GROMACS .gro file of N, CA and C in nm:
model
  210
    1MET      N    1   3.414   7.218   0.197
    1MET     CA    2   3.432   7.231   0.055
    1MET      C    3   3.544   7.139   0.006
    2ASN      N    4   3.647   7.118   0.086
    2ASN     CA    5   3.758   7.034   0.049
    2ASN      C    6   3.712   6.889   0.029
    3ARG      N    7   3.623   6.838   0.113
    3ARG     CA    8   3.570   6.703   0.100
    3ARG      C    9   3.492   6.687  -0.031
    4PHE      N   10   3.420   6.791  -0.066
    4PHE     CA   11   3.343   6.788  -0.189
    4PHE      C   12   3.435   6.775  -0.311
    5LYS      N   13   3.541   6.854  -0.313
    5LYS     CA   14   3.637   6.849  -0.424
    5LYS      C   15   3.705   6.713  -0.430
    6THR      N   16   3.738   6.658  -0.314
    6THR     CA   17   3.802   6.526  -0.309
    6THR      C   18   3.706   6.420  -0.362
    7GLY      N   19   3.580   6.428  -0.324
    7GLY     CA   20   3.480   6.333  -0.372
    7GLY      C   21   3.463   6.339  -0.523
    8ILE      N   22   3.459   6.460  -0.577
    8ILE     CA   23   3.446   6.477  -0.721
    8ILE      C   24   3.569   6.419  -0.793
    9LEU      N   25   3.686   6.444  -0.739
    9LEU     CA   26   3.810   6.393  -0.798
    9LEU      C   27   3.811   6.241  -0.798
   10VAL      N   28   3.772   6.179  -0.688
   10VAL     CA   29   3.768   6.033  -0.678
   10VAL      C   30   3.667   5.976  -0.778
   11LEU      N   31   3.552   6.039  -0.789
   11LEU     CA   32   3.451   5.993  -0.884
   11LEU      C   33   3.501   6.005  -1.028
   12ALA      N   34   3.566   6.116  -1.061
   12ALA     CA   35   3.619   6.135  -1.196
   12ALA      C   36   3.725   6.031  -1.229
   13LEU      N   37   3.814   6.004  -1.136
   13LEU     CA   38   3.918   5.903  -1.158
   13LEU      C   39   3.859   5.764  -1.175
   14ALA      N   40   3.757   5.733  -1.097
   14ALA     CA   41   3.692   5.602  -1.108
   14ALA      C   42   3.626   5.587  -1.244
   15LEU      N   43   3.560   5.690  -1.291
   15LEU     CA   44   3.494   5.684  -1.421
   15LEU      C   45   3.596   5.672  -1.534
   16MET      N   46   3.706   5.745  -1.525
   16MET     CA   47   3.808   5.739  -1.630
   16MET      C   48   3.875   5.602  -1.633
   17SER      N   49   3.901   5.545  -1.518
   17SER     CA   50   3.968   5.414  -1.516
   17SER      C   51   3.875   5.305  -1.566
   18SER      N   52   3.746   5.315  -1.537
   18SER     CA   53   3.653   5.213  -1.586
   18SER      C   54   3.633   5.226  -1.736
   19ALA      N   55   3.636   5.347  -1.788
   19ALA     CA   56   3.622   5.366  -1.933
   19ALA      C   57   3.745   5.314  -2.005
   20ALA      N   58   3.861   5.329  -1.949
   20ALA     CA   59   3.983   5.282  -2.012
   20ALA      C   60   3.992   5.130  -2.011
   21ALA      N   61   3.925   5.066  -1.917
   21ALA     CA   62   3.933   4.921  -1.906
   21ALA      C   63   3.841   4.850  -2.005
   22ASN      N   64   3.746   4.921  -2.064
   22ASN     CA   65   3.654   4.860  -2.159
   22ASN      C   66   3.725   4.832  -2.290
   23ALA      N   67   3.693   4.717  -2.346
   23ALA     CA   68   3.749   4.681  -2.475
   23ALA      C   69   3.644   4.601  -2.551
   24GLU      N   70   3.655   4.605  -2.680
   24GLU     CA   71   3.569   4.524  -2.763
   24GLU      C   72   3.656   4.427  -2.841
   25PHE      N   73   3.603   4.310  -2.864
   25PHE     CA   74   3.670   4.209  -2.945
   25PHE      C   75   3.581   4.180  -3.065
   26ILE      N   76   3.637   4.192  -3.185
   26ILE     CA   77   3.566   4.163  -3.308
   26ILE      C   78   3.616   4.029  -3.360
   27PHE      N   79   3.525   3.932  -3.368
   27PHE     CA   80   3.558   3.799  -3.419
   27PHE      C   81   3.519   3.797  -3.567
   28LEU      N   82   3.618   3.778  -3.653
   28LEU     CA   83   3.593   3.777  -3.796
   28LEU      C   84   3.564   3.635  -3.844
   29LYS      N   85   3.496   3.626  -3.957
   29LYS     CA   86   3.461   3.496  -4.014
   29LYS      C   87   3.583   3.417  -4.058
   30ASP      N   88   3.694   3.486  -4.085
   30ASP     CA   89   3.816   3.415  -4.127
   30ASP      C   90   3.898   3.364  -4.009
   31GLY      N   91   3.849   3.383  -3.885
   31GLY     CA   92   3.917   3.331  -3.767
   31GLY      C   93   3.999   3.433  -3.691
   32ASN      N   94   4.022   3.550  -3.748
   32ASN     CA   95   4.098   3.654  -3.678
   32ASN      C   96   4.014   3.719  -3.569
   33ILE      N   97   4.081   3.765  -3.465
   33ILE     CA   98   4.017   3.839  -3.356
   33ILE      C   99   4.089   3.972  -3.344
   34ILE      N  100   4.014   4.081  -3.347
   34ILE     CA  101   4.072   4.214  -3.337
   34ILE      C  102   4.022   4.278  -3.208
   35GLU      N  103   4.117   4.328  -3.127
   35GLU     CA  104   4.083   4.392  -3.000
   35GLU      C  105   4.102   4.543  -3.014
   36GLY      N  106   4.009   4.617  -2.959
   36GLY     CA  107   4.020   4.763  -2.962
   36GLY      C  108   3.897   4.829  -2.903
   37LYS      N  109   3.872   4.950  -2.944
   37LYS     CA  110   3.759   5.028  -2.897
   37LYS      C  111   3.680   5.075  -3.018
   38ILE      N  112   3.550   5.046  -3.022
   38ILE     CA  113   3.466   5.088  -3.133
   38ILE      C  114   3.445   5.238  -3.123
   39ILE      N  115   3.479   5.310  -3.230
   39ILE     CA  116   3.463   5.455  -3.231
   39ILE      C  117   3.354   5.500  -3.326
   40ALA      N  118   3.312   5.412  -3.418
   40ALA     CA  119   3.200   5.444  -3.508
   40ALA      C  120   3.130   5.314  -3.544
   41ASP      N  121   2.998   5.318  -3.543
   41ASP     CA  122   2.917   5.201  -3.572
   41ASP      C  123   2.816   5.240  -3.679
   42GLU      N  124   2.846   5.206  -3.803
   42GLU     CA  125   2.761   5.242  -3.916
   42GLU      C  126   2.681   5.120  -3.961
   43ALA      N  127   2.593   5.139  -4.057
   43ALA     CA  128   2.509   5.030  -4.105
   43ALA      C  129   2.591   4.920  -4.173
   44ASP      N  130   2.692   4.958  -4.249
   44ASP     CA  131   2.771   4.861  -4.325
   44ASP      C  132   2.909   4.835  -4.268
   45THR      N  133   2.958   4.922  -4.179
   45THR     CA  134   3.094   4.909  -4.126
   45THR      C  135   3.100   4.941  -3.977
   46ILE      N  136   3.208   4.894  -3.916
   46ILE     CA  137   3.243   4.931  -3.780
   46ILE      C  138   3.385   4.985  -3.786
   47THR      N  139   3.408   5.101  -3.724
   47THR     CA  140   3.543   5.157  -3.716
   47THR      C  141   3.595   5.132  -3.576
   48LEU      N  142   3.712   5.072  -3.569
   48LEU     CA  143   3.771   5.029  -3.443
   48LEU      C  144   3.907   5.096  -3.426
   49LYS      N  145   3.934   5.145  -3.308
   49LYS     CA  146   4.069   5.195  -3.276
   49LYS      C  147   4.140   5.078  -3.208
   50THR      N  148   4.243   5.027  -3.273
   50THR     CA  149   4.312   4.908  -3.224
   50THR      C  150   4.403   4.943  -3.107
   51LYS      N  151   4.456   4.840  -3.042
   51LYS     CA  152   4.548   4.861  -2.930
   51LYS      C  153   4.673   4.933  -2.975
   52ALA      N  154   4.709   4.917  -3.103
   52ALA     CA  155   4.827   4.985  -3.158
   52ALA      C  156   4.801   5.133  -3.185
   53GLY      N  157   4.675   5.175  -3.173
   53GLY     CA  158   4.641   5.316  -3.189
   53GLY      C  159   4.596   5.356  -3.328
   54ARG      N  160   4.587   5.261  -3.419
   54ARG     CA  161   4.542   5.299  -3.553
   54ARG      C  162   4.394   5.263  -3.571
   55GLU      N  163   4.329   5.333  -3.663
   55GLU     CA  164   4.188   5.307  -3.691
   55GLU      C  165   4.176   5.202  -3.799
   56GLN      N  166   4.082   5.111  -3.779
   56GLN     CA  167   4.060   5.005  -3.876
   56GLN      C  168   3.910   4.999  -3.905
   57VAL      N  169   3.875   5.004  -4.033
   57VAL     CA  170   3.735   4.994  -4.075
   57VAL      C  171   3.709   4.850  -4.116
   58ILE      N  172   3.606   4.790  -4.058
   58ILE     CA  173   3.574   4.650  -4.083
   58ILE      C  174   3.433   4.643  -4.140
   59GLU      N  175   3.418   4.576  -4.252
   59GLU     CA  176   3.286   4.558  -4.312
   59GLU      C  177   3.207   4.457  -4.231
   60ARG      N  178   3.079   4.486  -4.212
   60ARG     CA  179   2.995   4.399  -4.129
   60ARG      C  180   2.982   4.258  -4.184
   61ASN      N  181   2.989   4.241  -4.316
   61ASN     CA  182   2.974   4.106  -4.371
   61ASN      C  183   3.094   4.018  -4.340
   62ARG      N  184   3.204   4.075  -4.288
   62ARG     CA  185   3.322   3.998  -4.244
   62ARG      C  186   3.314   3.960  -4.097
   63ILE      N  187   3.220   4.020  -4.021
   63ILE     CA  188   3.213   4.001  -3.875
   63ILE      C  189   3.120   3.886  -3.840
   64MET      N  190   3.171   3.797  -3.755
   64MET     CA  191   3.090   3.687  -3.705
   64MET      C  192   3.026   3.726  -3.571
   65ARG      N  193   3.105   3.796  -3.484
   65ARG     CA  194   3.056   3.828  -3.350
   65ARG      C  195   3.133   3.949  -3.296
   66THR      N  196   3.064   4.028  -3.214
   66THR     CA  197   3.128   4.138  -3.143
   66THR      C  198   3.107   4.117  -2.994
   67LEU      N  199   3.215   4.120  -2.919
   67LEU     CA  200   3.210   4.099  -2.774
   67LEU      C  201   3.247   4.228  -2.703
   68TYR      N  202   3.155   4.279  -2.621
   68TYR     CA  203   3.181   4.398  -2.540
   68TYR      C  204   3.214   4.351  -2.400
   69THR      N  205   3.328   4.393  -2.344
   69THR     CA  206   3.370   4.341  -2.215
   69THR      C  207   3.453   4.445  -2.139
   70ASN      N  208   3.477   4.418  -2.012
   70ASN     CA  209   3.564   4.501  -1.930
   70ASN      C  210   3.702   4.443  -1.927
   0.00000   0.00000   0.00000
């Protein structure tokens, strides 16, 4: 039973660390690049949690490209 618990713990830690390593980059038409994590994806806007921890709503007509990466 101890091996099973250890295996579950290792799997949980691996999943949490891989999720934390994911980031999105939003390239805006004005040349700015915003890094963060997309928390909401609507028809007209994308809501991003920035590295500074604040939420930023970006209108889609301002976005040139979205890059999903590790």
